[in-house]
Amino acid sequence: MVFVSDSFVFLFLPLFLLIYAIVPARCRNATILVFSLIFYGWWRFDFLPLLIVIACWSWATGLWIVRSDGRERRIALLAAIGAPLASLIWFKYANLLAETLLALGAPIGSWTAVPLPIGLSFFVFGAISYSVDVFRKTVAAEPNLVNYATYQAMFGHLVAGPVVRYQSVAERLTSRSFNLSEFTEGWRRFMLGFALKVLLGDTLAPLVDAGYALPNPGAADVALTVAAYTLHLYFDFAGYSSMAIGLGLMVGLKFPENFDNPYLSKSITEFWRRWHISLSSWLRDYLYIPLGGNRAGKVRSYFNLLVTMALGGLWHGANWTFLVWGLWHGLGLIAARLWSAAGAPAIPAPISHILTMMFVMIGWLLFRAQDWQVAQTMMSGLLGFNGLSLSSPMRAAVRPTELLTLCIGLLVVYAPLLASYRVQGYIARPPFELALLLWLCALWTMQSRTVIPFLYFQF
Amino acid sequence: MIRALLVLAVIFSGLAAVLTRGRDSLADVLRTTTVSDLTNGLFAKHVDKAIFNAVPRSSALEGIVTGLEYRVLGDAGPLVRAGCGDWLYTIEELRAERHDRDNMALRAELLRRLTRAIRLAGSRLVIVPVPDKAEQVEAELCGVTAVQSRLRDQFWNELDHLEGAFVVDLRNDWPKPGYWKTDTHWDQIGAHFAARQIAKAVTRTLGPGQDAVRLVDRSIRQRSGDLARLAGLTEAPRSLAPAPEQEREVKLEVSRSGGLLDDTPEPEIILAGSSFSLNSGFVEYLQASLSREVAQISQPGGGFAGALLETLDKRAGSLENVKAVIWEWPMRSLVFPPSDAEKNFMRRTR
């Protein structure tokens, strides 16, 4: 199930809130868990056992870690991490490996594609961080399976994050009470996220699709497409994270913030402190630092950075373009470090912001490409090999509404820089009533968009 | 407190609508669901659809918003391009796709194989590519040119001669505009012109027809174009939407000389086309121009060769007594991805 659907808004959510409100406090986690399993199973029920097994395994090995010491404790940690990681590698990367081997002519016979269970990577990252934290004794192992499974499977963050660490919800999992102001704030966040995704993100999606479908895009075609995708991805993802945080707050769980105006960054380092914060901090704490972080000299730290970003890139999807995207950012981070280490003069803020955004947008160009060939086509288009102006097919595909949305999106992104503090606050943190109005508009838009495909079948 | 209640009122009124208006369809879904529906996602799809249908929506409000978007921004939705002066175009004619050339190459091969198949069945094939509206009414596109149409034209012009087939080129002397403003199809002038051009080609090979057919013009009615419908503009207030067009109803009168049991022989010409063949009185004009009856087997949404392939697949025997097959298809369909029927035919005739 997805948040942006009639089924979620008009069936799942009201039923969940109703039952959650009337069950005794001790049954509330179980209620969240049951609804989360239904939420997940809505897509495909046959992958539910996988999630349940991973949750049980992670919970049991957490207790094993606590009750053992020395070598056995390390074995327990390896078991705790190994099994979920193996499932992630199998489901997420088996197809990529098989296709690559086949392309290289390896005799592996015929290959049946393995379907990827939605949200598996978030689920596995949650399990890994829990096991490591228990091993490091930064959190106590959860003795109650239902509580643990609720943390793992909570429908708010199950499908697209943020990456929630057990320690951030541990306390509230066992003791929380209804708080009206949190409930209202949860709704405000949910409604804003919903509106961001539907009104801004989804509106730009067709423009991006049209741009990436062009066989010979010109420089202006690619520039417009990448600009649209930069905003589409942000509003889609930040909107989803906002909805997840809101849903958590409604039931008294606080999920971490995932975005902090990333497109205002003035360096790549700053960008990664502001973009997908829960993932970048996860990668730092559970990959970069265990690899040695900055402790083993400059060269080693650059290597660690590159490996972390490359794996982070590959985590986003089973495609070599994601690996290249990760490496691109890894190299950008290394270059930024080298620049400051060399004592080079600081670049004026507006210029460094523009350079950072150009770097980020070229990265998004790779990130969105379905394969390497598409990435090459877009890159050569951007370099002007197919002309500079907007092509006629692109002009035909671009709708005025999309251009208007692009402008509104830019306004929302740059709102924190506006001179007027009042306007700033209004856009950066809109009041509840405005959020409600935007949500109603988004609900209407969502339904009218669903009508169109049905209409189209008539012809 | 009031704020939270406001939102809860919205979602619970939605829930109430789902449980009352959608009760029967949801019960149907639950009754007919199988285990495999649960595992392959069909269950969710059916429930989603039932819930979507149950949630009340205001078509009047939708019409106002769509109309305002059209009038103020010049936006006719993702599937329709708004030109100047209320001219609407399907985006299919204007967009470019990465696989366009591959699809055209595939269709070139499909053309050759279909031509051969019809020839082997003993019929003559008359191929009628319908020019793009974007190309013929390019002046009203407003800031966009019909580049893609010209690429398709170029491909078509460069295509090798199709042995055993007659191609009717409608681009020469096309009576511009020849298309409805708010519909993707040819208007009655365009349809009549196409019919006459085809009739000339057929008559050259089969000789003049002898049937006593006569066109009868009937009342004028308002026509709501398919593109206006696709853009959601038919629900918009009149001031915000393009004006409906006027269409004269055309009827064909055939004087049969059959006996008591109507033993008139079956038509010797069949029309296997797309929705163009089903619009604007085309088949009536065609029969009148040919002075022959024509068997209509065209399909709405038939695209490139939907009707023709179905005939070859399921009613190949019916071609035995057919002297000519008129195969009409829109030029834009050259770049469509192959349909299942087309893929099957290509596999079978390898």
mmCIF file of N, CA, C and O in Angstrom, chain A residues 214 221 224 389-400, chain B residues 81 91 94 142-145 147:
data_model
loop_
_atom_site.group_PDB
_atom_site.id
_atom_site.type_symbol
_atom_site.label_atom_id
_atom_site.label_comp_id
_atom_site.label_asym_id
_atom_site.label_seq_id
_atom_site.Cartn_x
_atom_site.Cartn_y
_atom_site.Cartn_z
ATOM 1 N N LEU A 214 13.536 11.060 -24.616
ATOM 2 C CA LEU A 214 14.001 11.643 -25.891
ATOM 3 C C LEU A 214 15.196 10.870 -26.445
ATOM 4 O O LEU A 214 16.160 10.625 -25.724
ATOM 5 N N ASP A 221 16.981 20.641 -23.359
ATOM 6 C CA ASP A 221 16.079 19.536 -22.973
ATOM 7 C C ASP A 221 16.596 18.858 -21.704
ATOM 8 O O ASP A 221 15.846 18.610 -20.750
ATOM 9 N N LEU A 224 16.470 21.163 -18.558
ATOM 10 C CA LEU A 224 15.111 21.262 -18.012
ATOM 11 C C LEU A 224 14.702 19.960 -17.329
ATOM 12 O O LEU A 224 14.120 19.959 -16.239
ATOM 13 N N SER A 389 19.158 24.239 -28.125
ATOM 14 C CA SER A 389 17.813 24.742 -27.794
ATOM 15 C C SER A 389 16.852 23.612 -27.406
ATOM 16 O O SER A 389 17.149 22.441 -27.579
ATOM 17 N N LEU A 390 15.699 24.039 -26.915
ATOM 18 C CA LEU A 390 14.650 23.087 -26.530
ATOM 19 C C LEU A 390 14.061 22.472 -27.798
ATOM 20 O O LEU A 390 13.635 23.196 -28.692
ATOM 21 N N SER A 391 14.050 21.158 -27.868
ATOM 22 C CA SER A 391 13.552 20.506 -29.087
ATOM 23 C C SER A 391 12.028 20.563 -29.147
ATOM 24 O O SER A 391 11.355 20.751 -28.123
ATOM 25 N N SER A 392 11.512 20.373 -30.353
ATOM 26 C CA SER A 392 10.061 20.459 -30.530
ATOM 27 C C SER A 392 9.317 19.367 -29.728
ATOM 28 O O SER A 392 8.309 19.670 -29.089
ATOM 29 N N PRO A 393 9.778 18.107 -29.761
ATOM 30 C CA PRO A 393 9.073 17.102 -28.945
ATOM 31 C C PRO A 393 9.055 17.459 -27.455
ATOM 32 O O PRO A 393 8.089 17.193 -26.757
ATOM 33 N N MET A 394 10.133 18.083 -26.981
ATOM 34 C CA MET A 394 10.165 18.461 -25.558
ATOM 35 C C MET A 394 9.200 19.609 -25.310
ATOM 36 O O MET A 394 8.484 19.624 -24.308
ATOM 37 N N ARG A 395 9.176 20.564 -26.239
ATOM 38 C CA ARG A 395 8.231 21.682 -26.092
ATOM 39 C C ARG A 395 6.801 21.168 -26.084
ATOM 40 O O ARG A 395 5.949 21.676 -25.369
ATOM 41 N N ALA A 396 6.564 20.150 -26.894
ATOM 42 C CA ALA A 396 5.210 19.586 -26.938
ATOM 43 C C ALA A 396 4.877 18.851 -25.646
ATOM 44 O O ALA A 396 3.733 18.848 -25.200
ATOM 45 N N ALA A 397 5.894 18.238 -25.051
ATOM 46 C CA ALA A 397 5.636 17.420 -23.856
ATOM 47 C C ALA A 397 5.497 18.263 -22.600
ATOM 48 O O ALA A 397 4.783 17.878 -21.670
ATOM 49 N N VAL A 398 6.165 19.409 -22.584
ATOM 50 C CA VAL A 398 6.137 20.234 -21.370
ATOM 51 C C VAL A 398 4.790 20.933 -21.245
ATOM 52 O O VAL A 398 4.359 21.625 -22.159
ATOM 53 N N ARG A 399 4.164 20.735 -20.099
ATOM 54 C CA ARG A 399 2.869 21.401 -19.879
ATOM 55 C C ARG A 399 3.079 22.681 -19.086
ATOM 56 O O ARG A 399 3.960 22.735 -18.213
ATOM 57 N N PRO A 400 2.258 23.699 -19.351
ATOM 58 C CA PRO A 400 2.391 24.932 -18.570
ATOM 59 C C PRO A 400 2.290 24.678 -17.062
ATOM 60 O O PRO A 400 2.975 25.318 -16.281
ATOM 61 N N ARG B 81 -2.336 17.966 -26.197
ATOM 62 C CA ARG B 81 -1.629 19.225 -26.355
ATOM 63 C C ARG B 81 -2.611 20.277 -26.849
ATOM 64 O O ARG B 81 -3.293 20.069 -27.870
ATOM 65 N N ILE B 91 -1.040 13.849 -27.806
ATOM 66 C CA ILE B 91 0.396 13.961 -27.553
ATOM 67 C C ILE B 91 1.153 12.830 -28.259
ATOM 68 O O ILE B 91 2.341 12.934 -28.533
ATOM 69 N N LEU B 94 3.106 13.935 -31.212
ATOM 70 C CA LEU B 94 4.163 14.936 -31.036
ATOM 71 C C LEU B 94 5.369 14.445 -30.247
ATOM 72 O O LEU B 94 6.448 14.988 -30.362
ATOM 73 N N CYS B 142 0.891 26.153 -32.294
ATOM 74 C CA CYS B 142 1.340 27.192 -31.377
ATOM 75 C C CYS B 142 2.677 26.892 -30.711
ATOM 76 O O CYS B 142 2.736 26.374 -29.598
ATOM 77 N N GLY B 143 3.738 27.204 -31.382
ATOM 78 C CA GLY B 143 5.060 27.078 -30.762
ATOM 79 C C GLY B 143 5.685 25.704 -30.880
ATOM 80 O O GLY B 143 6.809 25.489 -30.449
ATOM 81 N N VAL B 144 4.968 24.762 -31.431
ATOM 82 C CA VAL B 144 5.504 23.409 -31.576
ATOM 83 C C VAL B 144 5.433 23.056 -33.055
ATOM 84 O O VAL B 144 4.506 23.486 -33.740
ATOM 85 N N THR B 145 6.417 22.315 -33.533
ATOM 86 C CA THR B 145 6.348 21.868 -34.933
ATOM 87 C C THR B 145 6.186 20.351 -34.975
ATOM 88 O O THR B 145 6.564 19.664 -34.032
ATOM 89 N N VAL B 147 7.667 17.811 -35.914
ATOM 90 C CA VAL B 147 8.935 17.179 -36.306
ATOM 91 C C VAL B 147 8.788 15.654 -36.373
ATOM 92 O O VAL B 147 9.277 15.010 -37.312
#
